Short mmCIF file of C-alpha atoms in Angstrom, two decimals:
data_model
loop_
_atom_site.label_atom_id
_atom_site.label_comp_id
_atom_site.label_asym_id
_atom_site.label_seq_id
_atom_site.Cartn_x
_atom_site.Cartn_y
_atom_site.Cartn_z
CA MET A 207 6.57 -57.08 41.75
CA THR A 208 10.43 -55.46 41.79
CA ASP A 209 11.11 -52.12 40.32
CA ALA A 210 13.18 -53.77 37.60
CA ARG A 211 10.43 -55.60 36.42
CA LEU A 212 8.46 -52.65 36.17
CA ARG A 213 10.91 -50.65 34.32
CA HIS A 214 11.55 -53.53 31.77
CA GLY A 215 8.06 -53.49 31.12
CA ARG A 216 7.50 -50.14 30.57
CA ALA A 217 10.62 -49.71 27.98
CA SER A 218 9.38 -52.82 26.42
CA LEU A 219 5.59 -51.22 26.08
CA THR A 220 7.19 -48.06 25.02
CA LEU A 221 9.04 -49.93 22.10
CA SER A 222 5.68 -51.53 21.10
CA PHE A 223 3.89 -48.05 20.78
CA PHE A 224 6.80 -46.55 18.65
CA VAL A 225 6.75 -49.84 16.32
CA GLN A 226 3.01 -49.25 15.74
CA GLY A 227 3.49 -45.46 14.98
CA VAL A 228 6.01 -46.39 12.32
CA THR A 229 3.89 -49.22 10.99
CA PHE A 230 0.39 -47.13 10.69
CA ALA A 231 2.29 -44.26 9.34
CA LEU A 232 3.78 -46.39 6.56
CA LEU A 233 0.19 -47.80 5.68
CA VAL A 234 -1.65 -44.38 5.57
CA THR A 235 0.86 -42.28 4.08
CA ARG A 236 1.08 -44.62 1.12
CA ILE A 237 -2.60 -44.83 0.63
CA PRO A 238 -2.24 -43.42 -2.94
CA ALA A 239 0.60 -45.69 -3.94
CA ILE A 240 -1.63 -48.76 -2.79
CA GLN A 241 -4.38 -47.50 -4.77
CA ASP A 242 -2.09 -47.31 -8.12
CA ARG A 243 -0.67 -50.71 -7.34
CA TYR A 244 -3.78 -52.78 -7.28
CA GLY A 245 -5.84 -50.15 -9.70
CA ILE A 246 -8.08 -49.36 -7.16
CA SER A 247 -10.81 -46.93 -8.28
CA ASP A 248 -11.80 -43.76 -6.44
CA GLY A 249 -15.26 -45.00 -6.08
CA LEU A 250 -14.08 -48.32 -4.28
CA LEU A 251 -11.21 -46.66 -2.28
CA PRO A 252 -13.47 -45.30 0.49
CA VAL A 253 -14.72 -48.69 0.95
CA PHE A 254 -11.38 -50.17 1.44
CA LEU A 255 -10.34 -47.33 3.71
CA ALA A 256 -13.65 -47.64 5.73
CA ALA A 257 -13.39 -51.43 6.18
CA VAL A 258 -10.04 -51.03 8.28
CA PRO A 259 -11.36 -48.86 11.31
CA ILE A 260 -14.64 -51.04 11.20
CA LEU A 261 -12.51 -54.62 11.31
CA ALA A 262 -10.43 -52.92 14.02
CA GLY A 263 -13.55 -52.17 15.91
CA VAL A 264 -14.18 -55.95 15.62
CA GLY A 265 -10.72 -56.66 16.72
CA SER A 266 -10.98 -54.73 20.08
CA VAL A 267 -14.25 -56.43 20.73
CA VAL A 268 -13.02 -59.97 20.45
CA THR A 269 -9.90 -58.60 22.56
CA GLU A 270 -12.30 -58.09 25.54
CA LYS A 271 -13.38 -61.60 25.24
CA VAL A 272 -9.76 -63.14 24.61
CA VAL A 273 -8.21 -61.21 27.43
CA ALA A 274 -10.82 -62.79 29.94
CA ARG A 275 -8.73 -65.88 29.53
CA VAL A 276 -5.10 -64.81 28.49
CA ARG A 277 -2.97 -61.65 29.63
CA PRO A 278 -3.27 -58.59 27.17
CA GLY A 279 0.43 -58.95 26.86
CA VAL A 280 0.09 -62.14 25.12
CA VAL A 281 -2.52 -60.80 22.86
CA LEU A 282 0.09 -57.90 22.18
CA ARG A 283 3.22 -60.34 21.43
CA TRP A 284 1.22 -61.91 18.54
CA ALA A 285 -0.85 -59.20 17.08
CA GLN A 286 2.12 -56.74 16.48
CA PRO A 287 3.89 -59.18 14.03
CA VAL A 288 0.61 -59.91 12.34
CA VAL A 289 -0.04 -56.14 11.64
CA MET A 290 3.22 -55.70 10.43
CA LEU A 291 3.11 -58.88 8.04
CA ALA A 292 -0.23 -57.48 6.98
CA LEU A 293 1.43 -54.27 5.87
CA LEU A 294 3.96 -56.24 3.99
CA GLY A 295 1.69 -58.13 2.24
CA ALA A 296 -0.22 -55.07 1.23
CA GLY A 297 2.94 -54.05 -0.45
CA ALA A 298 3.95 -57.12 -2.16
CA GLY A 299 0.85 -57.85 -3.96
CA ALA A 300 0.75 -57.87 -7.90
CA GLY A 301 -1.16 -55.36 -9.64
CA ASP A 302 -4.19 -57.45 -10.85
CA ALA A 303 -4.50 -59.05 -7.31
CA LEU A 304 -7.24 -56.96 -6.00
CA TRP A 305 -8.12 -59.77 -3.46
CA GLN A 306 -4.82 -59.73 -2.08
CA ALA A 307 -5.07 -55.89 -1.15
CA ALA A 308 -8.46 -56.45 0.49
CA LEU A 309 -7.07 -59.57 2.46
CA ALA A 310 -4.19 -57.92 3.54
CA LEU A 311 -6.03 -54.62 4.72
CA GLY A 312 -8.70 -56.92 6.75
CA VAL A 313 -6.24 -58.76 8.36
CA PHE A 314 -4.46 -55.32 9.13
CA GLY A 315 -7.67 -53.53 10.50
CA ILE A 316 -8.37 -56.78 12.77
CA ALA A 317 -4.98 -57.11 14.29
CA VAL A 318 -4.55 -53.35 14.70
CA GLY A 319 -7.76 -53.47 16.69
CA ALA A 320 -6.44 -56.13 19.14
CA LEU A 321 -3.03 -54.34 19.21
CA ASP A 322 -4.68 -51.11 20.11
CA ALA A 323 -6.61 -52.55 22.86
CA SER A 324 -4.25 -54.59 24.35
CA MET A 325 -1.49 -51.88 24.19
CA ASN A 326 -3.61 -49.43 26.18
CA MET A 327 -4.74 -51.93 28.53
CA MET A 328 -0.88 -52.68 29.68
CA GLY A 329 -0.22 -49.10 29.60
CA VAL A 330 -3.07 -48.30 32.12
CA SER A 331 -2.23 -51.53 34.26
CA LEU A 332 1.59 -50.09 34.29
CA GLN A 333 0.46 -46.50 35.24
CA ARG A 334 -1.80 -48.13 38.39
CA ALA A 335 1.39 -50.16 39.08
CA TYR A 336 3.26 -46.83 38.97
CA GLY A 337 1.14 -44.83 41.08
CA ARG A 338 1.82 -42.10 38.53
CA SER A 339 0.93 -40.50 35.21
CA ILE A 340 2.85 -42.22 32.74
CA MET A 341 0.38 -43.06 29.98
CA LEU A 342 1.32 -39.97 27.93
CA GLY A 343 4.91 -41.03 27.36
CA PHE A 344 3.82 -44.13 25.80
CA HIS A 345 1.81 -42.25 23.52
CA ALA A 346 4.62 -40.14 22.73
CA ALA A 347 6.66 -43.07 21.46
CA TYR A 348 3.65 -43.59 18.98
CA SER A 349 3.74 -40.05 17.79
CA LEU A 350 7.67 -40.30 17.41
CA GLY A 351 7.20 -43.75 15.28
CA GLY A 352 4.38 -42.00 13.34
CA ILE A 353 7.27 -39.08 12.39
CA ALA A 354 9.79 -41.90 11.56
CA GLY A 355 7.21 -43.90 9.48
CA ALA A 356 5.99 -40.71 7.51
CA SER A 357 9.64 -39.83 6.74
CA MET A 358 10.27 -43.16 5.52
CA ALA A 359 7.35 -43.26 3.50
CA TRP A 360 8.50 -39.62 2.37
CA ALA A 361 11.74 -41.26 1.11
CA GLY A 362 10.19 -44.10 -0.54
CA ALA A 363 7.86 -41.82 -2.61
CA HIS A 364 10.84 -39.61 -3.42
CA TRP A 365 13.11 -42.19 -4.87
CA ASP A 366 9.92 -43.82 -6.74
CA LEU A 367 10.73 -47.14 -4.71
CA SER A 368 8.18 -49.84 -4.75
CA LEU A 369 5.82 -50.27 -1.67
CA LEU A 370 7.79 -53.73 -0.88
CA VAL A 371 10.96 -52.17 -0.86
CA SER A 372 9.61 -49.40 1.28
CA TYR A 373 8.22 -51.34 3.96
CA LEU A 374 10.63 -54.26 4.15
CA PRO A 375 13.59 -52.53 5.88
CA ALA A 376 11.08 -51.39 8.89
CA VAL A 377 9.57 -54.67 8.72
CA VAL A 378 12.84 -56.68 8.96
CA VAL A 379 14.45 -54.29 11.55
CA LEU A 380 11.28 -53.46 13.95
CA LEU A 381 9.44 -57.06 14.02
CA PRO A 382 12.33 -59.07 15.40
CA ALA A 383 13.07 -55.87 18.13
CA ALA A 384 9.25 -55.87 19.06
CA PHE A 385 9.02 -59.70 19.31
CA VAL A 386 12.12 -60.04 21.32
CA GLY A 387 11.35 -57.05 23.60
CA SER A 388 7.81 -58.51 24.20
CA ARG A 389 9.66 -61.27 26.39
CA TRP A 390 9.55 -58.22 29.33
CA TYR A 391 5.85 -57.23 28.97
CA THR A 392 4.11 -57.17 32.17
CA GLU A 393 0.75 -55.80 33.12
CA GLY A 394 1.40 -54.26 36.71
CA GLY A 395 -0.22 -56.18 39.40
CA SER A 396 -2.56 -57.92 37.23
CA ALA A 397 0.50 -59.94 35.97
CA GLU A 398 0.63 -61.71 38.93
CA LYS A 399 -2.98 -62.46 39.46
CA GLY A 400 -3.28 -64.40 36.25
CA ALA A 401 -5.46 -64.17 33.14
CA GLY A 402 -8.93 -63.68 33.72
CA GLN A 403 -8.80 -62.64 37.42
CA GLU A 404 -8.79 -58.92 36.99
CA ARG A 405 -12.58 -58.90 37.26
CA GLY A 406 -12.30 -60.57 40.23
CA LYS A 407 -14.48 -61.38 43.38
CA GLY A 408 -16.69 -58.27 43.91
CA ALA A 409 -15.89 -56.38 40.62
CA VAL A 410 -18.64 -54.73 38.96
CA PRO A 411 -19.47 -55.13 35.10
CA VAL A 412 -18.48 -51.99 33.06
CA SER A 413 -21.58 -49.84 32.95
CA PHE A 414 -21.83 -47.84 29.50
CA LYS A 415 -23.96 -45.33 30.97
CA LEU A 416 -20.87 -44.62 33.21
CA LEU A 417 -18.42 -45.00 30.23
CA LEU A 418 -20.36 -43.22 27.75
CA PRO A 419 -18.89 -39.76 28.58
CA LEU A 420 -15.21 -41.06 27.90
CA CYS A 421 -16.48 -42.75 24.86
CA LEU A 422 -17.73 -39.33 23.46
CA VAL A 423 -14.45 -37.68 24.36
CA MET A 424 -12.60 -40.34 22.67
CA SER A 425 -14.81 -39.95 19.42
CA PHE A 426 -14.74 -36.08 19.41
CA ALA A 427 -10.84 -36.45 19.88
CA TYR A 428 -10.40 -38.63 16.86
CA ILE A 429 -12.85 -36.48 14.83
CA GLY A 430 -10.62 -33.44 15.57
CA ASP A 431 -7.54 -35.61 14.65
CA SER A 432 -8.71 -37.02 11.39
CA THR A 433 -9.72 -33.31 10.34
CA VAL A 434 -6.13 -32.37 10.78
CA SER A 435 -4.76 -35.71 9.09
CA ASN A 436 -6.90 -35.58 5.94
CA TRP A 437 -7.82 -32.00 5.25
CA SER A 438 -4.88 -29.78 6.57
CA ALA A 439 -3.22 -29.91 3.29
CA LYS A 440 -6.26 -29.34 0.94
CA TYR A 441 -7.20 -26.39 3.17
CA LEU A 442 -3.92 -24.86 3.17
CA GLN A 443 -3.60 -25.10 -0.48
CA ASP A 444 -7.39 -24.68 -1.74
CA VAL A 445 -8.59 -22.04 1.16
CA LEU A 446 -5.54 -20.27 2.32
CA GLY A 447 -3.62 -20.19 -1.36
CA SER A 448 -0.37 -22.04 -0.22
CA SER A 449 1.77 -23.77 -2.54
CA GLU A 450 1.77 -27.47 -2.97
CA GLN A 451 5.00 -27.75 -1.23
CA MET A 452 4.02 -25.89 1.94
CA SER A 453 0.65 -27.46 2.10
CA THR A 454 2.33 -30.66 3.16
CA VAL A 455 3.78 -28.94 6.42
CA PRO A 456 0.80 -28.58 8.75
CA TYR A 457 0.67 -32.34 9.32
CA ASN A 458 4.45 -32.59 9.90
CA VAL A 459 4.07 -29.61 12.29
CA TYR A 460 0.81 -31.44 13.93
CA MET A 461 2.88 -34.54 14.39
CA VAL A 462 5.67 -32.67 15.88
CA THR A 463 3.79 -30.83 18.60
CA THR A 464 1.80 -33.62 19.18
CA LEU A 465 5.09 -35.49 20.42
CA LEU A 466 6.33 -32.56 22.30
CA GLY A 467 3.01 -32.02 24.27
CA ARG A 468 2.85 -35.67 24.91
CA ALA A 469 6.41 -35.83 26.10
CA VAL A 470 5.67 -33.26 28.72
CA GLY A 471 1.97 -34.13 29.39
CA ASP A 472 2.70 -36.56 32.15
CA PHE A 473 4.42 -33.63 34.22
CA GLY A 474 1.37 -31.67 33.50
CA VAL A 475 -1.07 -34.26 34.89
CA ARG A 476 0.94 -35.05 37.82
CA ARG A 477 1.11 -31.09 38.80
CA PHE A 478 -2.30 -30.25 38.16
CA GLY A 479 -4.45 -33.18 37.53
CA ALA A 480 -6.09 -35.00 34.58
CA VAL A 481 -9.31 -32.85 34.57
CA ALA A 482 -7.22 -29.70 34.41
CA VAL A 483 -5.10 -30.96 31.48
CA VAL A 484 -7.99 -32.35 29.58
CA ARG A 485 -9.59 -28.82 30.19
CA GLY A 486 -6.80 -26.85 28.91
CA GLY A 487 -6.17 -29.20 25.97
CA SER A 488 -10.04 -28.93 24.97
CA VAL A 489 -9.72 -25.14 25.21
CA LEU A 490 -6.55 -25.07 23.23
CA ALA A 491 -7.61 -27.23 20.20
CA ALA A 492 -10.77 -25.61 20.14
CA ALA A 493 -9.03 -22.51 19.80
CA GLY A 494 -6.72 -23.73 17.01
CA PHE A 495 -9.80 -24.76 15.00
CA GLY A 496 -11.30 -21.16 15.23
CA VAL A 497 -7.63 -19.80 14.20
CA VAL A 498 -7.68 -22.24 11.36
CA ALA A 499 -11.45 -21.36 10.25
CA ALA A 500 -10.68 -17.25 10.42
CA ALA A 501 -7.14 -17.49 8.85
CA ARG A 502 -6.40 -14.82 6.04
CA GLY A 503 -3.13 -16.44 5.07
CA THR A 504 -0.87 -19.43 5.43
CA TRP A 505 1.00 -19.03 8.64
CA THR A 506 -1.80 -17.94 10.52
CA GLY A 507 -3.20 -21.43 9.55
CA MET A 508 0.09 -23.10 10.35
CA LEU A 509 -0.47 -21.24 13.71
CA GLY A 510 -3.89 -23.05 14.19
CA PHE A 511 -2.52 -26.41 13.26
CA THR A 512 0.11 -26.09 15.75
CA MET A 513 -2.48 -25.01 18.58
CA LEU A 514 -4.37 -28.31 17.59
CA GLY A 515 -1.38 -30.40 17.95
CA LEU A 516 -0.73 -29.21 21.45
CA GLY A 517 -4.29 -29.30 22.61
CA LEU A 518 -5.58 -32.60 20.95
CA CYS A 519 -2.26 -34.73 21.95
CA VAL A 520 -3.30 -35.08 25.57
CA ILE A 521 -6.87 -36.28 25.30
CA VAL A 522 -6.68 -39.76 24.01
CA PRO A 523 -4.07 -40.97 26.59
CA GLN A 524 -6.06 -39.37 29.39
CA THR A 525 -9.08 -40.99 28.14
CA PHE A 526 -7.91 -44.24 28.44
CA ALA A 527 -6.24 -43.78 31.94
CA ALA A 528 -9.55 -42.46 32.89
CA ALA A 529 -11.54 -45.52 32.06
CA GLY A 530 -8.74 -47.52 34.24
CA ARG A 531 -9.34 -45.58 37.07
CA MET A 532 -13.40 -45.56 36.70
CA PHE A 533 -13.30 -49.30 36.49
CA PRO A 534 -10.28 -50.35 38.15
CA GLY A 535 -11.49 -53.98 38.73
CA ALA A 536 -12.25 -54.44 35.09
CA SER A 537 -10.22 -51.68 33.25
CA ASP A 538 -9.54 -54.34 30.19
CA THR A 539 -13.18 -54.58 29.42
CA ALA A 540 -13.38 -50.86 29.72
CA ILE A 541 -10.54 -49.87 27.65
CA ALA A 542 -11.50 -52.62 24.85
CA ARG A 543 -15.08 -50.85 24.68
CA LEU A 544 -13.72 -47.33 24.65
CA ASN A 545 -11.06 -47.99 21.75
CA VAL A 546 -13.85 -48.99 19.59
CA PHE A 547 -14.99 -45.20 19.68
CA ASN A 548 -11.21 -44.47 18.49
CA TYR A 549 -12.51 -45.95 15.02
CA VAL A 550 -15.80 -44.31 15.20
CA GLY A 551 -14.24 -40.97 15.56
CA PHE A 552 -12.03 -41.75 12.65
CA LEU A 553 -14.69 -42.78 10.49
CA VAL A 554 -16.98 -39.84 11.18
CA GLY A 555 -14.34 -37.01 11.00
CA SER A 556 -13.10 -37.28 7.43
CA PRO A 557 -16.53 -37.69 5.81
CA LEU A 558 -18.13 -35.37 7.80
CA VAL A 559 -15.56 -32.36 7.13
CA GLY A 560 -15.51 -33.39 3.58
CA ALA A 561 -19.45 -33.32 3.20
CA LEU A 562 -19.75 -29.96 4.92
CA GLY A 563 -16.87 -28.30 2.72
CA ASP A 564 -18.56 -29.28 -0.49
CA ALA A 565 -22.21 -28.42 0.42
CA TRP A 566 -21.07 -25.10 2.86
CA SER A 567 -17.50 -23.97 2.97
CA TYR A 568 -14.14 -25.86 4.58
CA ARG A 569 -13.73 -22.72 6.57
CA GLY A 570 -17.43 -23.33 8.04
CA ALA A 571 -16.68 -26.87 8.18
CA MET A 572 -13.70 -26.56 10.71
CA LEU A 573 -16.21 -25.03 12.89
CA VAL A 574 -17.69 -28.23 13.57
CA PRO A 575 -14.95 -30.20 15.10
CA MET A 576 -14.38 -26.94 17.20
CA VAL A 577 -18.00 -27.23 18.69
CA LEU A 578 -17.28 -31.05 19.20
CA VAL A 579 -13.76 -30.64 20.96
CA LEU A 580 -15.32 -27.60 23.08
CA ALA A 581 -17.97 -30.13 24.28
CA MET A 582 -15.51 -32.37 25.69
CA LEU A 583 -15.16 -29.54 28.51
CA VAL A 584 -18.86 -30.99 29.75
CA HIS A 585 -17.32 -34.19 30.22
CA ALA A 586 -13.89 -33.57 31.73
CA LYS A 587 -15.18 -34.23 35.19
CA SER A 588 -15.35 -37.91 34.18
CA PHE A 589 -11.60 -37.68 33.92
CA GLY A 590 -11.32 -37.53 38.04
CA ALA A 591 -14.40 -39.67 38.75
CA GLU A 592 -14.38 -42.05 41.69
CA PRO A 593 -13.84 -45.77 40.96
CA ALA A 594 -16.94 -47.72 40.52
CA ARG A 595 -18.40 -49.04 43.61
CA TYR A 596 -17.77 -52.32 44.83
CA GLY A 597 -20.06 -54.06 47.33
CA GLY A 598 -20.58 -51.74 50.47
CA GLY A 599 -17.47 -49.60 49.77
CA HIS A 600 -15.19 -48.65 46.79
CA GLU A 601 -12.08 -49.71 45.95
CA ARG A 602 -9.43 -46.94 45.05
CA PRO A 603 -6.90 -47.88 42.16
CA ARG A 604 -3.03 -47.28 43.35
CA THR A 605 -2.92 -45.03 40.45
CA ALA A 606 -3.00 -41.01 41.44
CA ASP A 607 -2.38 -38.66 38.37
CA VAL A 608 -1.39 -35.93 40.65
CA GLY A 609 1.89 -36.58 41.76
#
């Protein structure tokens, strides 16, 4: 494969991550507006919100089966437009058409599971072809897209635009760009082998026992992430006594620090190795939760959320990369299964903190994700694990994250 083809594939996949960051942020930041538009009750809203990650998990499992027959790039090329059109469908429905909201969010969930799985399959494959860490760069593009999407959502809410008007410009511009960019998708070395041949002769099936530590890390990371996403504003306002305007700042700070950490994270992995970076990120994130729990004022709380962004941002991309290293002959399968635990963490995190906050205290509730994040240190050695054995020896992937 030529260097130019790899560069084009990397650029097109980076665009796809960016577009998905914009799309997802446009959905989650306008949930209250969707609730108002369709008259979804407070009791029914959690059902809608839980259905999306559950269906995304289904989409990830289905993708594992599909990529045995077609390349991940084919799945991504068609899943991304479906996700964006489902977003548009959620914004275009009439107020009395609750079924339309359910249909749009259901399609969004299944398609986003396929999209997340296939994007990370391709990222791991390209990283193997490059022979050095590049996964954090893809996720940095996702974070940048999230900031752009959240800013667009803020503008729509500020000027009281309808959901359709808010969503339409992004879909009109980004959907064709992503579809055209998909012409240059490539999956590293596996693209030349053809579909379904990644698990070639001698490849062992993915062992859940070996993959389990990474699954736990993925879940714990998303429990931490969803805690910040769903509870940072309430925590600053209700616990630390900040103004309503100031309470919106922590999530923005978290997103910016996530972007910055991921933008430079690949250099850290190449210099110090994946295990050291994951350990450092875990300690920093746990310290961030500790600072938030102990904070007595707004600015101390902000410092804690800043530390959280810098610590957590490196974990998820490196978890996908570690799965690819662990099962180089079956990385697509490993990533599809690992991706399900992204949604497990998302589902568990917000209700867990909310229940503990109501039953105990929100300061105490912050200690639970702190402990879970610290538990990732126990599993950090899995990020430097040797590939699964093949026959009498073992195959080493081309990727060496230390450069």
